[in-house]
PDB file of C-alpha atoms in Angstrom:
ATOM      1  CA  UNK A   9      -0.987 -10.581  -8.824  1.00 86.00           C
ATOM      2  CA  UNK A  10      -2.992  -9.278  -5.664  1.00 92.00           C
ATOM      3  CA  UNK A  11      -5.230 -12.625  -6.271  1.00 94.00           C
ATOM      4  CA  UNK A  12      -2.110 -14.533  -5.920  1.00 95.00           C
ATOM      5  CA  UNK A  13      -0.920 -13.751  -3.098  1.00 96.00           C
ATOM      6  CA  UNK A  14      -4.330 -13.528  -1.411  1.00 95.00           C
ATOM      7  CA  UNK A  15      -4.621 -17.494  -2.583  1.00 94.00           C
ATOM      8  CA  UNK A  16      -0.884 -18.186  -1.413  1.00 95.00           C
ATOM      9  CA  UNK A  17      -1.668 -17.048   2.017  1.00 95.00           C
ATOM     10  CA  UNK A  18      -5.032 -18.546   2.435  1.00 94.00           C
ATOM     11  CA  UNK A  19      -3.369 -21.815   1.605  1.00 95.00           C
ATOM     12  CA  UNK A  20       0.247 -21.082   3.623  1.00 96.00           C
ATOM     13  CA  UNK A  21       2.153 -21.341   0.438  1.00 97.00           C
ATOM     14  CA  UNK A  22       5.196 -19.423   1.868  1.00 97.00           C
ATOM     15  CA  UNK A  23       6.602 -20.661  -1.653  1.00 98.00           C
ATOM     16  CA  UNK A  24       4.804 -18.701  -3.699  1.00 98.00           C
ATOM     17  CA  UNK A  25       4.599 -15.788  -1.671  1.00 98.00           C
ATOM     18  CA  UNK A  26       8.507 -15.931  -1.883  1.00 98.00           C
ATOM     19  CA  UNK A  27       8.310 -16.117  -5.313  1.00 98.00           C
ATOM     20  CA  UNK A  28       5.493 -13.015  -5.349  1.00 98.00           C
ATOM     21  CA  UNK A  29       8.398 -10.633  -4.078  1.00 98.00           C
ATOM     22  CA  UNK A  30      10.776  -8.277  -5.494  1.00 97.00           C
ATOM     23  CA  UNK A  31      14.457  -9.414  -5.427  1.00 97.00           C
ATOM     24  CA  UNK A  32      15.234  -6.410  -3.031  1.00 96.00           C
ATOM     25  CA  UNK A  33      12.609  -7.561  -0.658  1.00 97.00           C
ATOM     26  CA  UNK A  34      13.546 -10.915  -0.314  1.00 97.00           C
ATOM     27  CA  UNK A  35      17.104  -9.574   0.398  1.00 96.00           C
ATOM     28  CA  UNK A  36      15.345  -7.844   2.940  1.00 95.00           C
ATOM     29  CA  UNK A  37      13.174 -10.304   4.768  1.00 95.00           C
ATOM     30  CA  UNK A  38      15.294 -13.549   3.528  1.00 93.00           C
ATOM     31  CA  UNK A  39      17.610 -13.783   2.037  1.00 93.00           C
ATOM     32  CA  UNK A  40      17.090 -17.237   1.331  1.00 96.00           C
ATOM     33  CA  UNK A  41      12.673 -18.982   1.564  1.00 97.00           C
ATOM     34  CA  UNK A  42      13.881 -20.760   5.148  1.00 97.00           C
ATOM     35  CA  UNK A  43      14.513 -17.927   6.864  1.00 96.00           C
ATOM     36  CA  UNK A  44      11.467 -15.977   5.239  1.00 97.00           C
ATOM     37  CA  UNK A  45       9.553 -18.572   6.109  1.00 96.00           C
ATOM     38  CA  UNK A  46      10.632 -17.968   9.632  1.00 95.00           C
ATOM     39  CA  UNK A  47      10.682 -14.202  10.213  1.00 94.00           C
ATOM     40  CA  UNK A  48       8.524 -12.631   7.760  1.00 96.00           C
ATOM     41  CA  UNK A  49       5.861 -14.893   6.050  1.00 97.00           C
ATOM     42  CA  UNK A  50       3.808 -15.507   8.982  1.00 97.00           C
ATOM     43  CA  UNK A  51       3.057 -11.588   9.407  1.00 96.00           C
ATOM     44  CA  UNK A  52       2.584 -11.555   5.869  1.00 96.00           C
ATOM     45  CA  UNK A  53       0.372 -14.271   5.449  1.00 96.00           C
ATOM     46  CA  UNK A  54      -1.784 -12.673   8.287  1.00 96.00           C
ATOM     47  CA  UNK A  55      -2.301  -9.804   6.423  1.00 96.00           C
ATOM     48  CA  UNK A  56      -3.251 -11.063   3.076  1.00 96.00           C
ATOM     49  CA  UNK A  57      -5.458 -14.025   4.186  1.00 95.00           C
ATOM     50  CA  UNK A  58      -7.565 -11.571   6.245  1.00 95.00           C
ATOM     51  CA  UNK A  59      -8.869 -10.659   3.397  1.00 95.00           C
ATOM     52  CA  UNK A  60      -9.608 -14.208   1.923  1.00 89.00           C
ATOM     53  CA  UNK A  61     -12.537 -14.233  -1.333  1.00 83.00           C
ATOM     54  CA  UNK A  62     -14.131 -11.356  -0.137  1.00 90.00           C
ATOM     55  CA  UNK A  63     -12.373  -8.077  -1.188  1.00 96.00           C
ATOM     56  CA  UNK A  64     -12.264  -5.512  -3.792  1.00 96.00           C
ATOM     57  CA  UNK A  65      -9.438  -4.434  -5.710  1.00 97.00           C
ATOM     58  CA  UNK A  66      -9.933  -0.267  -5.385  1.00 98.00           C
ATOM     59  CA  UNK A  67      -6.466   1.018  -7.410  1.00 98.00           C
ATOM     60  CA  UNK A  68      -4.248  -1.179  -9.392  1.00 98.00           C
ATOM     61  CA  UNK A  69      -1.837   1.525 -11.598  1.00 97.00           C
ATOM     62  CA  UNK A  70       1.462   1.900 -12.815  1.00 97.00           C
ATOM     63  CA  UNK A  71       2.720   5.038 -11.395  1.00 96.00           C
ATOM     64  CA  UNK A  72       6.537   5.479 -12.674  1.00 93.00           C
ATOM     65  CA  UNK A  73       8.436   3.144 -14.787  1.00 93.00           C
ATOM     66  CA  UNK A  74       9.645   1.291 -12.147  1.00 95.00           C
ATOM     67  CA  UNK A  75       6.716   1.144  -9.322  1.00 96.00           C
ATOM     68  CA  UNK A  76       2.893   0.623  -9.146  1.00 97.00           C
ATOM     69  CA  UNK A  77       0.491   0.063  -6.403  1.00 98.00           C
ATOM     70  CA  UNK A  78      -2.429  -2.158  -5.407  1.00 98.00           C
ATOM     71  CA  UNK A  79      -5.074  -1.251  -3.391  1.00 98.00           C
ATOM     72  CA  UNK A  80      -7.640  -3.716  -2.008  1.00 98.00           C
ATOM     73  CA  UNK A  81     -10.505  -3.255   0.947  1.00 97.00           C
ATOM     74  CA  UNK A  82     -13.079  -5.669   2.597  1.00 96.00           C
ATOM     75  CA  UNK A  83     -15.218  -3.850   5.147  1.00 93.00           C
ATOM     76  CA  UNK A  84     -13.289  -1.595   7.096  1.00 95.00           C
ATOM     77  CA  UNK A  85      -9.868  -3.441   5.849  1.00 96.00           C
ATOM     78  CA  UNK A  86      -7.633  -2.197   3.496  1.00 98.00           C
ATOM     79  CA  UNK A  87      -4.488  -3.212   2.450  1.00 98.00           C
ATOM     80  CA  UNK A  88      -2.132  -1.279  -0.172  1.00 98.00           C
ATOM     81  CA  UNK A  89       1.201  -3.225  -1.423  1.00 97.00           C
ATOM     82  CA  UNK A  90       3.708  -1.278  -3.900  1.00 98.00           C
ATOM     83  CA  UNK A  91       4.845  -3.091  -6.778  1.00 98.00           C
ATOM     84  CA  UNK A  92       8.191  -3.096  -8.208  1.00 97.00           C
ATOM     85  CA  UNK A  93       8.729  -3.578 -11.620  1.00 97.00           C
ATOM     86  CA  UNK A  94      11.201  -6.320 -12.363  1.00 97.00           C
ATOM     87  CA  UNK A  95      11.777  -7.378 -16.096  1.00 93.00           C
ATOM     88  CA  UNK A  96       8.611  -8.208 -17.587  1.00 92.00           C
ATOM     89  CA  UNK A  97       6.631  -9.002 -14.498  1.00 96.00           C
ATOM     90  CA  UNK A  98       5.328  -6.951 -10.952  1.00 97.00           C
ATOM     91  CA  UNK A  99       6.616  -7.633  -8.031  1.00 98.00           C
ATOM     92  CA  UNK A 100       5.709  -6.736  -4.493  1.00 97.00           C
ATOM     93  CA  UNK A 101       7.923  -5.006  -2.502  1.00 96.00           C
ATOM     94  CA  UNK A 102       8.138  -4.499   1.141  1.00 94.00           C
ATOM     95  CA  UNK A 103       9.763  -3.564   3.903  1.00 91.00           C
ATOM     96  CA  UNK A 104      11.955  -0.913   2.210  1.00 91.00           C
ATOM     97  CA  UNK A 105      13.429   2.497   4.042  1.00 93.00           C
ATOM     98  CA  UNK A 106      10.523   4.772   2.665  1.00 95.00           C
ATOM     99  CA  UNK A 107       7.382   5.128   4.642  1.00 96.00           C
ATOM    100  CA  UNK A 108       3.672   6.443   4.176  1.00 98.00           C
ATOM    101  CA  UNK A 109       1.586   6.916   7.387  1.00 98.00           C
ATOM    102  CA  UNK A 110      -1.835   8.078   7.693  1.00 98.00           C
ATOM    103  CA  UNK A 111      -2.431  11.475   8.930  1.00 98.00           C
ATOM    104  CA  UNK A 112      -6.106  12.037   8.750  1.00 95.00           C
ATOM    105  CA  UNK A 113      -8.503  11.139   8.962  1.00 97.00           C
ATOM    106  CA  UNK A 114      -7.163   8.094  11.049  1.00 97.00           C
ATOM    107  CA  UNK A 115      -7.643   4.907  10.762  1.00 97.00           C
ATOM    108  CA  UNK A 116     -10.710   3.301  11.742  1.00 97.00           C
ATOM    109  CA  UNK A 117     -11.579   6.880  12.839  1.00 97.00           C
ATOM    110  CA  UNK A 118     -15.772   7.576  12.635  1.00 96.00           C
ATOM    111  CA  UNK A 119     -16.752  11.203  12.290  1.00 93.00           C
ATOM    112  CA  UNK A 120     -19.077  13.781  11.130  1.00 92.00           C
ATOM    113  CA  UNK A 121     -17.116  15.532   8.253  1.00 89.00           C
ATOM    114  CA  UNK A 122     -13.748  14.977   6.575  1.00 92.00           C
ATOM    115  CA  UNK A 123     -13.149  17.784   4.512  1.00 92.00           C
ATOM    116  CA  UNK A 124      -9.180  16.789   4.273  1.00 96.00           C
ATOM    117  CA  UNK A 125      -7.103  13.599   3.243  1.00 97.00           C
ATOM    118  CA  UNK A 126      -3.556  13.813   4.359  1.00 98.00           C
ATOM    119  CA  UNK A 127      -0.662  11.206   4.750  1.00 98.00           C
ATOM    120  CA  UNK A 128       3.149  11.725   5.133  1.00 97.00           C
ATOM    121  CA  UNK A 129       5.851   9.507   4.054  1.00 97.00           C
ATOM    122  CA  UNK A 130       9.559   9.582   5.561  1.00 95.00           C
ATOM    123  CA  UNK A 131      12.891   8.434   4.261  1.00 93.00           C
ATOM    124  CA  UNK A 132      12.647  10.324   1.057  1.00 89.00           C
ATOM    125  CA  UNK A 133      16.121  10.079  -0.710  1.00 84.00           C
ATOM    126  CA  UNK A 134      15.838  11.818  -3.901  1.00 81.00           C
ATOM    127  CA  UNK A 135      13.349  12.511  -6.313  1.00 83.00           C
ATOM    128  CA  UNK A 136      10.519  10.548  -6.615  1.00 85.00           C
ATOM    129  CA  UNK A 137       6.252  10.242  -6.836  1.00 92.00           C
ATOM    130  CA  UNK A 138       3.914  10.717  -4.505  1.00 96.00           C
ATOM    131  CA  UNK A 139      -0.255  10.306  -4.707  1.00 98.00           C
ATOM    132  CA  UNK A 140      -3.103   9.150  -3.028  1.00 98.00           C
ATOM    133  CA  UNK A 141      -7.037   7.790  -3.884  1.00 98.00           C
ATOM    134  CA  UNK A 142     -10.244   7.628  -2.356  1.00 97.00           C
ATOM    135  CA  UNK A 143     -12.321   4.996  -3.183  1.00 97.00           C
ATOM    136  CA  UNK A 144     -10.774   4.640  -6.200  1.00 97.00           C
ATOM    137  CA  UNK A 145     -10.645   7.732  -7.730  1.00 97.00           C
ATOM    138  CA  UNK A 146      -7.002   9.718  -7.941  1.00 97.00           C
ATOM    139  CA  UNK A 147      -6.757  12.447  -5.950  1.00 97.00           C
ATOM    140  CA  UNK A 148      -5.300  15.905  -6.835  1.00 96.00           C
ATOM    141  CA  UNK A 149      -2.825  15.462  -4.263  1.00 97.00           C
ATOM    142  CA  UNK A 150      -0.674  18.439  -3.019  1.00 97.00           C
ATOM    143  CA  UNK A 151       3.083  17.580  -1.547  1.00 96.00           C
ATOM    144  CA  UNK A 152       4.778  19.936   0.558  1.00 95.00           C
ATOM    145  CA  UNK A 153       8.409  18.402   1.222  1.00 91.00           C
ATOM    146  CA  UNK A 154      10.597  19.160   4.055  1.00 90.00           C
ATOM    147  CA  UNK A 155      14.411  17.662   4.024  1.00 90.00           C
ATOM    148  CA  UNK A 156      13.600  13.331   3.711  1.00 90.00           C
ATOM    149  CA  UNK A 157       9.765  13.968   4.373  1.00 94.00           C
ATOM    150  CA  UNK A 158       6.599  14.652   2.511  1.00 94.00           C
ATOM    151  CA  UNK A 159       3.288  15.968   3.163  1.00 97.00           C
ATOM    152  CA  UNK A 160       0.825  14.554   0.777  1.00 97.00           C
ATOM    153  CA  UNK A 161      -2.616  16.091   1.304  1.00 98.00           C
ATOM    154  CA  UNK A 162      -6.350  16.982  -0.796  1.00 97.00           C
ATOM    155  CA  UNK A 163      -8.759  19.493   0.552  1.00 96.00           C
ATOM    156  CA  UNK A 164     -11.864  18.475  -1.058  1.00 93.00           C
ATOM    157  CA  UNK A 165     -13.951  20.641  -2.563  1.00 87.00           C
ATOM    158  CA  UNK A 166     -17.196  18.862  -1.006  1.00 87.00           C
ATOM    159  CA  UNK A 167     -18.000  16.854   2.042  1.00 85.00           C
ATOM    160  CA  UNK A 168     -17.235  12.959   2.106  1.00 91.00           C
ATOM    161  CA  UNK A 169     -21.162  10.815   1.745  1.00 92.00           C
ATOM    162  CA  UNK A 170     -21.750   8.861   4.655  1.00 94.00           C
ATOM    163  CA  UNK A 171     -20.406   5.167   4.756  1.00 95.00           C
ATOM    164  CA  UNK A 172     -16.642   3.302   4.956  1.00 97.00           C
ATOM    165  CA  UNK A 173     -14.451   4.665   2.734  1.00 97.00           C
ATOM    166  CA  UNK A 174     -11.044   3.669   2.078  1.00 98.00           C
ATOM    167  CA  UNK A 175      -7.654   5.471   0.363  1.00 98.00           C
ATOM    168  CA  UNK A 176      -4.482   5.010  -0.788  1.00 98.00           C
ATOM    169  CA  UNK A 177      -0.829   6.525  -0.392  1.00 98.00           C
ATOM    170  CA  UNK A 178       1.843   6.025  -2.332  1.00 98.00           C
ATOM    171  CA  UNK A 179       5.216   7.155  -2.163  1.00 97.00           C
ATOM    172  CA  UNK A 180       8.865   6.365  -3.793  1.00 95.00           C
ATOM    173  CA  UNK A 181      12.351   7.895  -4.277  1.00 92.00           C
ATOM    174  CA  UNK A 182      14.532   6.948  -6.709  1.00 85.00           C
ATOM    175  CA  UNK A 183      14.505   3.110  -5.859  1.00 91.00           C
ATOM    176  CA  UNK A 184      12.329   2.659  -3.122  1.00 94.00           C
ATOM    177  CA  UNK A 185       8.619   2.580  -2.809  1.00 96.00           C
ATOM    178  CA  UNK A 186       5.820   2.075  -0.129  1.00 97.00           C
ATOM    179  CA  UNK A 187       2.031   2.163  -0.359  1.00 98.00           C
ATOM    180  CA  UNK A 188      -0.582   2.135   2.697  1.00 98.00           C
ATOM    181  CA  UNK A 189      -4.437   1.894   2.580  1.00 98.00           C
ATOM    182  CA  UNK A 190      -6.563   2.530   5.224  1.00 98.00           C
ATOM    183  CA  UNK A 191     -10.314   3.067   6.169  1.00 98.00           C
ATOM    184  CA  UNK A 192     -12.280   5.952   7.736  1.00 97.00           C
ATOM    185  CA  UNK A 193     -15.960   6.496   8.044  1.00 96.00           C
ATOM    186  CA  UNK A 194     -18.312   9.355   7.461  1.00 94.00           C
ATOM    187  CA  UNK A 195     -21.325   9.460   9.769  1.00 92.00           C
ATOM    188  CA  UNK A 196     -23.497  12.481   8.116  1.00 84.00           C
TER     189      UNK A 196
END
């Protein structure tokens, strides 16, 4: 899927990409492949072809029975994109009312230690799933919720090896999802 729409941008095939998303985002950012082609895919195609041949996919899961995420980093880029289930096939959604932000460390941030991984995602309407990676590798992330927001977060139990390293967010409630991936480095 991710190689898909990695191609489709590379090659401006707003078609495809149209094709690539959920029925509730192309309500969103349509409704119809003109005005898509218009509004959204240019942003969209920006993102994905930035990443052209060279990336790795980091987390591709099935989280719930509706929603799943896909992780993918090239250097110090990242990109996460939720998936929506829709009959047989995944679909990626965007663009909906939830929202997962970094917290620390930041973006693009360089530092000595990180001894913490935290994100927050707002918009929360019901029950849902919430859960991050690092490199890969699932985190035993902690949620403290407050009214329509969340406070994911890891204290790990031993300092982060020098080098880029990249994670992954995830949230949904009951039929909305987003995802985020960003970078960080470790100097020490």
């Amino acid at each position: 899927m991710v190689r898909t729409a990695v191609n489709a941008a590379v090659r401006h095939d707003d078609a495809l990409l149209w094709s690539l998303l959920s029925p509730q985002t192309q309500k969103r950012v349509g409704p119809r492949l003109a005005a898509f082609r218009r509004r959204a895919a240019p942003a969209l195609r920006l993102r994905l072809a930035a990443f052209g041949t060279r990336y790795r996919v980091v987390v591709s899961e099935r989280l719930t029975d509706a929603f799943g995420v896909v992780g993918i980093t090239s250097g110090t880029r990242a990109l996460a994109l939720p998936l929506r289930r829709v009959h047989a096939h995944w679909r990626v959604e965007l663009r909906g009312p939830v929202r997962v932000r970094a917290l620390g460390p930041r973006p693009g941030v360089r530092q000595a230690e990180v001894h913490q991984i935290a994100a927050a995602a707002d918009r929360l309407r019901g029950s849902g799933y919430a859960t991050m990676w690092l490199d890969g590798l699932p985190l035993d992330t902690k949620l403290a919720r407050l009214g329509n927001g969340l406070t994911m977060y890891v204290n790990l139990p031993a300092r982060v090896p020098r080098g880029v390293h990249t994670v992954v967010a995830f949230a949904s409630a009951r039929r909305d999802a987003s995802a985020l991936a960003w970078t960080f480095s470790s100097t020490r």
